Amino acid sequence: MTGGGASGPVLAANGKNSLSIRGGIIESVWTPGSSVDVGEARDAMRAAELIGQGTPRPMLSVMTDVVISAAARYEFAKSVHVSAIAVLGSSAVDRVVAAATGRDTRFPHEFFTSRTDALAWLNGFLSRPGERERGELGASALNALG
């Protein structure tokens, strides 16, 4: 896991995953065409914990054309560092991957093809009005460490 500059994203999963936080929502963007194994899933979830400063936060996970191993799907599903996940994809295959990942989660999990709709849904999981500002500062502080 590596941090960008003071305003850049945090990279995880051997650079396949880029995480940032905006408006209190963690945005996790996977490189299209990536394959994700269990170690990379663990690294991405560790990055989400750090960027969220240990507080479970809603997450937008952009996973277009990403293959996730069964072990990695299980790793994502058992995360305690998110309060809800909106998976953003564009195809029927993306929808199937999201459904397989969401089977074992203990938090709300939905698939979207619209970024606007996904963010609107996630905004319903923000707990406090001041959380957005603290979340953005947390990302800057984390990046300064990297």
mmCIF file with all atom_site columns, C-alpha atoms in Angstrom:
data_model
loop_
_atom_site.group_PDB
_atom_site.id
_atom_site.type_symbol
_atom_site.label_atom_id
_atom_site.label_alt_id
_atom_site.label_comp_id
_atom_site.label_asym_id
_atom_site.label_entity_id
_atom_site.label_seq_id
_atom_site.pdbx_PDB_ins_code
_atom_site.Cartn_x
_atom_site.Cartn_y
_atom_site.Cartn_z
_atom_site.occupancy
_atom_site.B_iso_or_equiv
_atom_site.pdbx_formal_charge
_atom_site.auth_seq_id
_atom_site.auth_comp_id
_atom_site.auth_asym_id
_atom_site.auth_atom_id
_atom_site.pdbx_PDB_model_num
ATOM 1   C CA . MET A 1 1   ? 0.000   0.000   0.000   1.00 0.00 ? 1   MET A CA 1
ATOM 2   C CA . THR A 1 2   ? 1.380   3.399   -0.931  1.00 0.00 ? 2   THR A CA 1
ATOM 3   C CA . GLY A 1 3   ? 0.230   6.961   -0.452  1.00 0.00 ? 3   GLY A CA 1
ATOM 4   C CA . GLY A 1 4   ? 0.246   9.553   -3.153  1.00 0.00 ? 4   GLY A CA 1
ATOM 5   C CA . GLY A 1 5   ? 1.098   13.159  -2.403  1.00 0.00 ? 5   GLY A CA 1
ATOM 6   C CA . ALA A 1 6   ? -0.811  15.259  0.118   1.00 0.00 ? 6   ALA A CA 1
ATOM 7   C CA . SER A 1 7   ? -3.773  15.337  -2.261  1.00 0.00 ? 7   SER A CA 1
ATOM 8   C CA . GLY A 1 8   ? -3.264  12.098  -4.202  1.00 0.00 ? 8   GLY A CA 1
ATOM 9   C CA . PRO A 1 9   ? -4.931  8.724   -3.801  1.00 0.00 ? 9   PRO A CA 1
ATOM 10  C CA . VAL A 1 10  ? -3.715  5.773   -1.752  1.00 0.00 ? 10  VAL A CA 1
ATOM 11  C CA . LEU A 1 11  ? -2.708  2.818   -3.908  1.00 0.00 ? 11  LEU A CA 1
ATOM 12  C CA . ALA A 1 12  ? -3.302  -0.773  -2.801  1.00 0.00 ? 12  ALA A CA 1
ATOM 13  C CA . ALA A 1 13  ? -3.312  -4.275  -4.256  1.00 0.00 ? 13  ALA A CA 1
ATOM 14  C CA . ASN A 1 14  ? -0.045  -3.867  -6.156  1.00 0.00 ? 14  ASN A CA 1
ATOM 15  C CA . GLY A 1 15  ? -1.300  -0.635  -7.706  1.00 0.00 ? 15  GLY A CA 1
ATOM 16  C CA . LYS A 1 16  ? -4.503  -2.180  -9.070  1.00 0.00 ? 16  LYS A CA 1
ATOM 17  C CA . ASN A 1 17  ? -6.665  -0.288  -6.557  1.00 0.00 ? 17  ASN A CA 1
ATOM 18  C CA . SER A 1 18  ? -6.762  3.454   -5.927  1.00 0.00 ? 18  SER A CA 1
ATOM 19  C CA . LEU A 1 19  ? -8.579  4.744   -2.836  1.00 0.00 ? 19  LEU A CA 1
ATOM 20  C CA . SER A 1 20  ? -9.599  8.257   -1.892  1.00 0.00 ? 20  SER A CA 1
ATOM 21  C CA . ILE A 1 21  ? -12.257 9.792   0.288   1.00 0.00 ? 21  ILE A CA 1
ATOM 22  C CA . ARG A 1 22  ? -14.699 12.473  -0.781  1.00 0.00 ? 22  ARG A CA 1
ATOM 23  C CA . GLY A 1 23  ? -17.674 13.747  1.122   1.00 0.00 ? 23  GLY A CA 1
ATOM 24  C CA . GLY A 1 24  ? -17.188 11.068  3.781   1.00 0.00 ? 24  GLY A CA 1
ATOM 25  C CA . ILE A 1 25  ? -17.429 8.271   1.184   1.00 0.00 ? 25  ILE A CA 1
ATOM 26  C CA . ILE A 1 26  ? -14.457 6.058   0.363   1.00 0.00 ? 26  ILE A CA 1
ATOM 27  C CA . GLU A 1 27  ? -14.008 5.656   -3.385  1.00 0.00 ? 27  GLU A CA 1
ATOM 28  C CA . SER A 1 28  ? -12.193 2.485   -4.402  1.00 0.00 ? 28  SER A CA 1
ATOM 29  C CA . VAL A 1 29  ? -11.341 2.295   -8.110  1.00 0.00 ? 29  VAL A CA 1
ATOM 30  C CA . TRP A 1 30  ? -9.997  -0.950  -9.570  1.00 0.00 ? 30  TRP A CA 1
ATOM 31  C CA . THR A 1 31  ? -8.047  -0.993  -12.829 1.00 0.00 ? 31  THR A CA 1
ATOM 32  C CA . PRO A 1 32  ? -10.289 -2.480  -15.557 1.00 0.00 ? 32  PRO A CA 1
ATOM 33  C CA . GLY A 1 33  ? -9.133  -5.947  -16.591 1.00 0.00 ? 33  GLY A CA 1
ATOM 34  C CA . SER A 1 34  ? -7.556  -6.655  -13.186 1.00 0.00 ? 34  SER A CA 1
ATOM 35  C CA . SER A 1 35  ? -7.621  -9.990  -11.400 1.00 0.00 ? 35  SER A CA 1
ATOM 36  C CA . VAL A 1 36  ? -7.841  -9.717  -7.610  1.00 0.00 ? 36  VAL A CA 1
ATOM 37  C CA . ASP A 1 37  ? -6.480  -12.409 -5.283  1.00 0.00 ? 37  ASP A CA 1
ATOM 38  C CA . VAL A 1 38  ? -6.966  -12.754 -1.523  1.00 0.00 ? 38  VAL A CA 1
ATOM 39  C CA . GLY A 1 39  ? -3.750  -10.898 -0.626  1.00 0.00 ? 39  GLY A CA 1
ATOM 40  C CA . GLU A 1 40  ? -4.745  -7.946  -2.799  1.00 0.00 ? 40  GLU A CA 1
ATOM 41  C CA . ALA A 1 41  ? -8.225  -7.943  -1.258  1.00 0.00 ? 41  ALA A CA 1
ATOM 42  C CA . ARG A 1 42  ? -6.676  -7.824  2.234   1.00 0.00 ? 42  ARG A CA 1
ATOM 43  C CA . ASP A 1 43  ? -4.384  -4.976  1.188   1.00 0.00 ? 43  ASP A CA 1
ATOM 44  C CA . ALA A 1 44  ? -7.319  -3.007  -0.245  1.00 0.00 ? 44  ALA A CA 1
ATOM 45  C CA . MET A 1 45  ? -9.371  -3.497  2.925   1.00 0.00 ? 45  MET A CA 1
ATOM 46  C CA . ARG A 1 46  ? -6.394  -2.419  5.072   1.00 0.00 ? 46  ARG A CA 1
ATOM 47  C CA . ALA A 1 47  ? -6.169  0.745   2.947   1.00 0.00 ? 47  ALA A CA 1
ATOM 48  C CA . ALA A 1 48  ? -9.908  1.343   3.453   1.00 0.00 ? 48  ALA A CA 1
ATOM 49  C CA . GLU A 1 49  ? -9.468  0.998   7.219   1.00 0.00 ? 49  GLU A CA 1
ATOM 50  C CA . LEU A 1 50  ? -6.600  3.474   7.241   1.00 0.00 ? 50  LEU A CA 1
ATOM 51  C CA . ILE A 1 51  ? -8.197  6.023   4.945   1.00 0.00 ? 51  ILE A CA 1
ATOM 52  C CA . GLY A 1 52  ? -11.378 5.829   7.023   1.00 0.00 ? 52  GLY A CA 1
ATOM 53  C CA . GLN A 1 53  ? -9.329  6.294   10.193  1.00 0.00 ? 53  GLN A CA 1
ATOM 54  C CA . GLY A 1 54  ? -10.765 3.125   11.711  1.00 0.00 ? 54  GLY A CA 1
ATOM 55  C CA . THR A 1 55  ? -14.352 4.355   11.330  1.00 0.00 ? 55  THR A CA 1
ATOM 56  C CA . PRO A 1 56  ? -16.586 2.243   9.063   1.00 0.00 ? 56  PRO A CA 1
ATOM 57  C CA . ARG A 1 57  ? -17.659 4.427   6.142   1.00 0.00 ? 57  ARG A CA 1
ATOM 58  C CA . PRO A 1 58  ? -19.754 3.948   3.028   1.00 0.00 ? 58  PRO A CA 1
ATOM 59  C CA . MET A 1 59  ? -17.731 2.910   -0.032  1.00 0.00 ? 59  MET A CA 1
ATOM 60  C CA . LEU A 1 60  ? -18.177 3.321   -3.765  1.00 0.00 ? 60  LEU A CA 1
ATOM 61  C CA . SER A 1 61  ? -16.317 0.436   -5.396  1.00 0.00 ? 61  SER A CA 1
ATOM 62  C CA . VAL A 1 62  ? -15.720 0.902   -9.129  1.00 0.00 ? 62  VAL A CA 1
ATOM 63  C CA . MET A 1 63  ? -15.159 -2.620  -10.465 1.00 0.00 ? 63  MET A CA 1
ATOM 64  C CA . THR A 1 64  ? -15.688 -2.605  -14.205 1.00 0.00 ? 64  THR A CA 1
ATOM 65  C CA . ASP A 1 65  ? -14.289 -5.716  -15.882 1.00 0.00 ? 65  ASP A CA 1
ATOM 66  C CA . VAL A 1 66  ? -12.561 -6.991  -12.720 1.00 0.00 ? 66  VAL A CA 1
ATOM 67  C CA . VAL A 1 67  ? -12.141 -10.696 -11.908 1.00 0.00 ? 67  VAL A CA 1
ATOM 68  C CA . ILE A 1 68  ? -12.190 -11.520 -8.189  1.00 0.00 ? 68  ILE A CA 1
ATOM 69  C CA . SER A 1 69  ? -11.150 -14.921 -6.822  1.00 0.00 ? 69  SER A CA 1
ATOM 70  C CA . ALA A 1 70  ? -13.569 -16.724 -4.500  1.00 0.00 ? 70  ALA A CA 1
ATOM 71  C CA . ALA A 1 71  ? -11.170 -16.234 -1.578  1.00 0.00 ? 71  ALA A CA 1
ATOM 72  C CA . ALA A 1 72  ? -10.909 -12.489 -2.360  1.00 0.00 ? 72  ALA A CA 1
ATOM 73  C CA . ARG A 1 73  ? -14.717 -12.188 -2.539  1.00 0.00 ? 73  ARG A CA 1
ATOM 74  C CA . TYR A 1 74  ? -14.961 -13.784 0.910   1.00 0.00 ? 74  TYR A CA 1
ATOM 75  C CA . GLU A 1 75  ? -12.292 -11.399 2.234   1.00 0.00 ? 75  GLU A CA 1
ATOM 76  C CA . PHE A 1 76  ? -14.220 -8.372  0.944   1.00 0.00 ? 76  PHE A CA 1
ATOM 77  C CA . ALA A 1 77  ? -17.485 -9.722  2.375   1.00 0.00 ? 77  ALA A CA 1
ATOM 78  C CA . LYS A 1 78  ? -16.143 -10.062 5.912   1.00 0.00 ? 78  LYS A CA 1
ATOM 79  C CA . SER A 1 79  ? -14.847 -6.488  6.076   1.00 0.00 ? 79  SER A CA 1
ATOM 80  C CA . VAL A 1 80  ? -15.824 -4.484  9.140   1.00 0.00 ? 80  VAL A CA 1
ATOM 81  C CA . HIS A 1 81  ? -14.313 -1.251  7.823   1.00 0.00 ? 81  HIS A CA 1
ATOM 82  C CA . VAL A 1 82  ? -17.230 -0.229  5.611   1.00 0.00 ? 82  VAL A CA 1
ATOM 83  C CA . SER A 1 83  ? -20.812 0.600   6.543   1.00 0.00 ? 83  SER A CA 1
ATOM 84  C CA . ALA A 1 84  ? -22.246 0.016   3.045   1.00 0.00 ? 84  ALA A CA 1
ATOM 85  C CA . ILE A 1 85  ? -20.863 -0.702  -0.435  1.00 0.00 ? 85  ILE A CA 1
ATOM 86  C CA . ALA A 1 86  ? -22.220 0.469   -3.756  1.00 0.00 ? 86  ALA A CA 1
ATOM 87  C CA . VAL A 1 87  ? -20.524 -1.446  -6.561  1.00 0.00 ? 87  VAL A CA 1
ATOM 88  C CA . LEU A 1 88  ? -20.370 0.522   -9.803  1.00 0.00 ? 88  LEU A CA 1
ATOM 89  C CA . GLY A 1 89  ? -20.077 -1.543  -12.962 1.00 0.00 ? 89  GLY A CA 1
ATOM 90  C CA . SER A 1 90  ? -21.285 -1.549  -16.526 1.00 0.00 ? 90  SER A CA 1
ATOM 91  C CA . SER A 1 91  ? -22.055 -5.110  -17.608 1.00 0.00 ? 91  SER A CA 1
ATOM 92  C CA . ALA A 1 92  ? -24.018 -8.202  -16.678 1.00 0.00 ? 92  ALA A CA 1
ATOM 93  C CA . VAL A 1 93  ? -20.722 -9.854  -15.713 1.00 0.00 ? 93  VAL A CA 1
ATOM 94  C CA . ASP A 1 94  ? -19.944 -6.974  -13.326 1.00 0.00 ? 94  ASP A CA 1
ATOM 95  C CA . ARG A 1 95  ? -23.409 -7.440  -11.795 1.00 0.00 ? 95  ARG A CA 1
ATOM 96  C CA . VAL A 1 96  ? -22.781 -11.180 -11.259 1.00 0.00 ? 96  VAL A CA 1
ATOM 97  C CA . VAL A 1 97  ? -19.379 -10.524 -9.638  1.00 0.00 ? 97  VAL A CA 1
ATOM 98  C CA . ALA A 1 98  ? -20.991 -7.921  -7.331  1.00 0.00 ? 98  ALA A CA 1
ATOM 99  C CA . ALA A 1 99  ? -23.798 -10.320 -6.399  1.00 0.00 ? 99  ALA A CA 1
ATOM 100 C CA . ALA A 1 100 ? -21.317 -13.101 -5.584  1.00 0.00 ? 100 ALA A CA 1
ATOM 101 C CA . THR A 1 101 ? -19.303 -10.730 -3.393  1.00 0.00 ? 101 THR A CA 1
ATOM 102 C CA . GLY A 1 102 ? -22.399 -9.414  -1.634  1.00 0.00 ? 102 GLY A CA 1
ATOM 103 C CA . ARG A 1 103 ? -23.776 -12.797 -0.618  1.00 0.00 ? 103 ARG A CA 1
ATOM 104 C CA . ASP A 1 104 ? -21.880 -13.019 2.652   1.00 0.00 ? 104 ASP A CA 1
ATOM 105 C CA . THR A 1 105 ? -21.699 -9.351  3.679   1.00 0.00 ? 105 THR A CA 1
ATOM 106 C CA . ARG A 1 106 ? -23.038 -8.040  6.975   1.00 0.00 ? 106 ARG A CA 1
ATOM 107 C CA . PHE A 1 107 ? -23.545 -4.555  5.552   1.00 0.00 ? 107 PHE A CA 1
ATOM 108 C CA . PRO A 1 108 ? -25.826 -3.187  2.815   1.00 0.00 ? 108 PRO A CA 1
ATOM 109 C CA . HIS A 1 109 ? -24.447 -3.982  -0.650  1.00 0.00 ? 109 HIS A CA 1
ATOM 110 C CA . GLU A 1 110 ? -25.968 -2.839  -3.957  1.00 0.00 ? 110 GLU A CA 1
ATOM 111 C CA . PHE A 1 111 ? -24.943 -2.840  -7.622  1.00 0.00 ? 111 PHE A CA 1
ATOM 112 C CA . PHE A 1 112 ? -25.331 0.281   -9.768  1.00 0.00 ? 112 PHE A CA 1
ATOM 113 C CA . THR A 1 113 ? -24.596 1.301   -13.342 1.00 0.00 ? 113 THR A CA 1
ATOM 114 C CA . SER A 1 114 ? -25.087 5.005   -12.483 1.00 0.00 ? 114 SER A CA 1
ATOM 115 C CA . ARG A 1 115 ? -22.491 6.816   -10.381 1.00 0.00 ? 115 ARG A CA 1
ATOM 116 C CA . THR A 1 116 ? -25.086 9.441   -9.418  1.00 0.00 ? 116 THR A CA 1
ATOM 117 C CA . ASP A 1 117 ? -27.519 6.795   -8.164  1.00 0.00 ? 117 ASP A CA 1
ATOM 118 C CA . ALA A 1 118 ? -24.774 4.947   -6.281  1.00 0.00 ? 118 ALA A CA 1
ATOM 119 C CA . LEU A 1 119 ? -23.605 8.107   -4.494  1.00 0.00 ? 119 LEU A CA 1
ATOM 120 C CA . ALA A 1 120 ? -27.187 9.102   -3.650  1.00 0.00 ? 120 ALA A CA 1
ATOM 121 C CA . TRP A 1 121 ? -27.718 5.671   -2.066  1.00 0.00 ? 121 TRP A CA 1
ATOM 122 C CA . LEU A 1 122 ? -24.420 5.870   -0.137  1.00 0.00 ? 122 LEU A CA 1
ATOM 123 C CA . ASN A 1 123 ? -25.184 9.359   1.175   1.00 0.00 ? 123 ASN A CA 1
ATOM 124 C CA . GLY A 1 124 ? -27.980 7.757   3.185   1.00 0.00 ? 124 GLY A CA 1
ATOM 125 C CA . PHE A 1 125 ? -25.301 5.956   5.233   1.00 0.00 ? 125 PHE A CA 1
ATOM 126 C CA . LEU A 1 126 ? -23.340 9.031   6.297   1.00 0.00 ? 126 LEU A CA 1
ATOM 127 C CA . SER A 1 127 ? -23.805 9.320   10.034  1.00 0.00 ? 127 SER A CA 1
ATOM 128 C CA . ARG A 1 128 ? -22.876 12.892  10.974  1.00 0.00 ? 128 ARG A CA 1
ATOM 129 C CA . PRO A 1 129 ? -22.951 16.223  9.137   1.00 0.00 ? 129 PRO A CA 1
ATOM 130 C CA . GLY A 1 130 ? -19.290 17.019  9.945   1.00 0.00 ? 130 GLY A CA 1
ATOM 131 C CA . GLU A 1 131 ? -18.048 13.601  8.790   1.00 0.00 ? 131 GLU A CA 1
ATOM 132 C CA . ARG A 1 132 ? -17.325 14.820  5.266   1.00 0.00 ? 132 ARG A CA 1
ATOM 133 C CA . GLU A 1 133 ? -14.741 17.340  6.381   1.00 0.00 ? 133 GLU A CA 1
ATOM 134 C CA . ARG A 1 134 ? -13.054 14.926  8.793   1.00 0.00 ? 134 ARG A CA 1
ATOM 135 C CA . GLY A 1 135 ? -12.952 12.235  6.105   1.00 0.00 ? 135 GLY A CA 1
ATOM 136 C CA . GLU A 1 136 ? -11.235 14.495  3.620   1.00 0.00 ? 136 GLU A CA 1
ATOM 137 C CA . LEU A 1 137 ? -8.683  15.564  6.229   1.00 0.00 ? 137 LEU A CA 1
ATOM 138 C CA . GLY A 1 138 ? -8.112  11.928  7.094   1.00 0.00 ? 138 GLY A CA 1
ATOM 139 C CA . ALA A 1 139 ? -7.204  11.103  3.492   1.00 0.00 ? 139 ALA A CA 1
ATOM 140 C CA . SER A 1 140 ? -4.720  13.972  3.389   1.00 0.00 ? 140 SER A CA 1
ATOM 141 C CA . ALA A 1 141 ? -3.160  12.872  6.667   1.00 0.00 ? 141 ALA A CA 1
ATOM 142 C CA . LEU A 1 142 ? -2.892  9.273   5.445   1.00 0.00 ? 142 LEU A CA 1
ATOM 143 C CA . ASN A 1 143 ? -1.291  10.335  2.181   1.00 0.00 ? 143 ASN A CA 1
ATOM 144 C CA . ALA A 1 144 ? 1.241   12.408  4.091   1.00 0.00 ? 144 ALA A CA 1
ATOM 145 C CA . LEU A 1 145 ? 2.287   9.219   5.898   1.00 0.00 ? 145 LEU A CA 1
ATOM 146 C CA . GLY A 1 146 ? 2.831   7.290   2.649   1.00 0.00 ? 146 GLY A CA 1
#
